[in-house]
Amino acid sequence: MLGLLSPSTLPNNAIKLVSSQSFVSTSATATKPTCFARNLKVKMSSDTLPPPPEKGIVVGCGGASVDFLAAVATYPTPDDKIRTTNLKVQGGGNAGNALTCAARLGLKPRLISKVANDTQGKDILDEFKADGVDTSFIVVSEQGNSPFTYVIVDNQTKTRTCIHTAGNPPMVPDDLSRENLLSALDDARIAYFDGRLPETALVIAQEAVQKSIPILIDAERKREGLDDLLKLADYVICSEKFPKAWTEAPSLPSALVSILLRLPNINFVIVTLGEDGCIMLERSVNESSGTEEIDVDVLLESLKQQQKDESTTTPTYISSSETRLRAKGIGTLCGRLFLGTAEKIPPSELIDTTGAGDAFIGAVIYAICADMPPEQMLPFAAHVAAANCRALGARTGLPYRTDPRLASFLKQSSHVITSLAK
């Protein structure tokens, strides 16, 4: 059984702890071998918001649908008849939600997907256009049906159950002409795939690689064709169950190490954990043979122990320094391990978690385009995801760029005053 390391037993400067909205570096001193950087005060510029990232074009490929959301007091039992407490019909689909989030934050998303020429398809397109998502590359079939999902939101448990009907006919590579493919990728900063439409997605991803466009993959679950996409990825964001299911590693931290070892092109992998925040493993650019080696499971437990000292309700993160991480029976790599918290939402404000993961991904896409460091990106994405949980549906609560809650992340300048705590 793994033992828990205390801060004094970790290698020098192994852990770094800061609060939301700060990004600092620490260095050990001769008399204090282990330090924890804590945010004491943040001074933000009072200037107006800066313009969105210059390179803000995002190409996404994946699901776009209609969600029929029914909130109920409690989930029904078989053969039961109940009434809704709230009802909403709006756009959905992982890629559609994430790109809507990116658009509201100020990026210029282009979505590649397929709908039918029916009422639902027209509503999907109209909603995207209203939010600033480019629909020029969405294929409209004259026959069949657009995708849709019934979503039952349980007010008591704050959970949701999704019943999805796929679109028909499905999208195939021939639906997207070579000319449209090249046009969609023109001047793109990043390409994003939610794992759906695998054959079409692979064609787009291969072209993106040829054009040196970074690729982000949403690995929600094991899907047909996902492995081929992951081989081309630069960034991966996955659900809690995916890493162990995909790698068959014995623990979540060791699974993240396995992912980076098996996919050498990936810069970082993030696993989202709902109300428990997220874990991120970032590959070090320059591996040092002299770096001390730590068991990744032990390191995560130590990060969790240090995180317990923080009582703030706003998102924070704690991270290791660049360290050689060992996963027993799997291998080692040099990187940094981050543990991010989720915002603690009061029960009276928590309405619906539908699309929270998509909102997180949309914020990470923005952060990559804005060149945010992980220390800023993780709290920012947690803020965006939390905002989305305060309204019914995957898009109702998605914040706009002008939302005061996001101002501190989007200001042109900030000054962080830090101290090294004993």
Coordinates of N, CA, C and O in Angstrom, one line a residue, residues 17-24 36-43 310 415-421:
L17 N 1.4 25.7 -4.4 CA 0.0 25.8 -4.1 C -0.4 27.3 -4.2 O 0.2 28.2 -3.6
V18 N -1.4 27.6 -5.1 CA -1.8 29.0 -5.2 C -3.3 29.0 -5.3 O -4.0 28.0 -5.6
S19 N -3.9 30.2 -5.2 CA -5.3 30.4 -5.3 C -5.7 30.8 -6.7 O -4.8 31.1 -7.5
S20 N -7.0 30.8 -6.9 CA -7.5 31.2 -8.2 C -7.0 32.6 -8.7 O -6.8 33.5 -7.9
Q21 N -6.8 32.7 -10.0 CA -6.5 33.9 -10.7 C -5.0 34.3 -10.5 O -4.6 35.4 -10.8
S22 N -4.2 33.4 -10.0 CA -2.7 33.7 -9.9 C -1.9 32.7 -10.6 O -2.3 31.5 -10.7
F23 N -0.8 33.1 -11.1 CA 0.1 32.2 -11.7 C 1.5 32.6 -11.3 O 2.0 33.6 -11.7
V24 N 2.2 31.8 -10.5 CA 3.5 32.2 -10.0 C 4.5 31.0 -10.1 O 4.1 29.9 -10.4
F36 N 5.8 26.5 -0.3 CA 4.4 26.5 -0.9 C 4.1 27.9 -1.2 O 4.1 28.8 -0.3
A37 N 3.8 28.2 -2.4 CA 3.5 29.6 -2.8 C 2.0 29.8 -2.7 O 1.2 29.1 -3.2
R38 N 1.6 30.8 -1.9 CA 0.2 31.0 -1.6 C -0.2 32.4 -2.1 O 0.6 33.4 -1.9
N39 N -1.3 32.6 -2.7 CA -1.7 33.9 -3.2 C -2.2 34.7 -2.1 O -3.1 34.3 -1.3
L40 N -1.7 35.9 -1.9 CA -2.1 36.8 -0.8 C -3.0 37.9 -1.3 O -4.0 38.3 -0.6
K41 N -2.6 38.5 -2.4 CA -3.4 39.6 -2.9 C -3.3 39.7 -4.4 O -2.2 39.5 -4.9
V42 N -4.3 40.1 -5.0 CA -4.3 40.2 -6.5 C -4.8 41.7 -6.8 O -5.8 42.1 -6.4
K43 N -4.0 42.4 -7.6 CA -4.3 43.7 -8.0 C -4.6 43.6 -9.5 O -3.7 43.2 -10.3
E310 N -6.8 24.6 2.1 CA -7.4 25.7 1.4 C -8.9 25.6 1.7 O -9.6 24.6 1.4
H415 N -1.2 42.0 -11.5 CA 0.0 41.9 -10.7 C -0.3 41.1 -9.5 O -1.3 41.3 -8.7
V416 N 0.4 40.0 -9.3 CA 0.2 39.1 -8.2 C 1.3 39.2 -7.2 O 2.4 39.1 -7.5
I417 N 0.9 39.5 -5.9 CA 1.8 39.6 -4.8 C 1.8 38.2 -4.1 O 0.8 37.8 -3.6
T418 N 2.9 37.6 -4.0 CA 3.0 36.3 -3.4 C 4.0 36.3 -2.3 O 4.9 37.1 -2.2
S419 N 3.9 35.3 -1.4 CA 4.9 35.0 -0.4 C 5.2 33.6 -0.3 O 4.3 32.8 -0.6
L420 N 6.3 33.2 0.2 CA 6.6 31.8 0.4 C 6.2 31.4 1.8 O 6.8 31.9 2.7
A421 N 5.2 30.5 1.9 CA 4.8 30.1 3.3 C 5.7 28.9 3.8 O 6.1 28.1 3.0

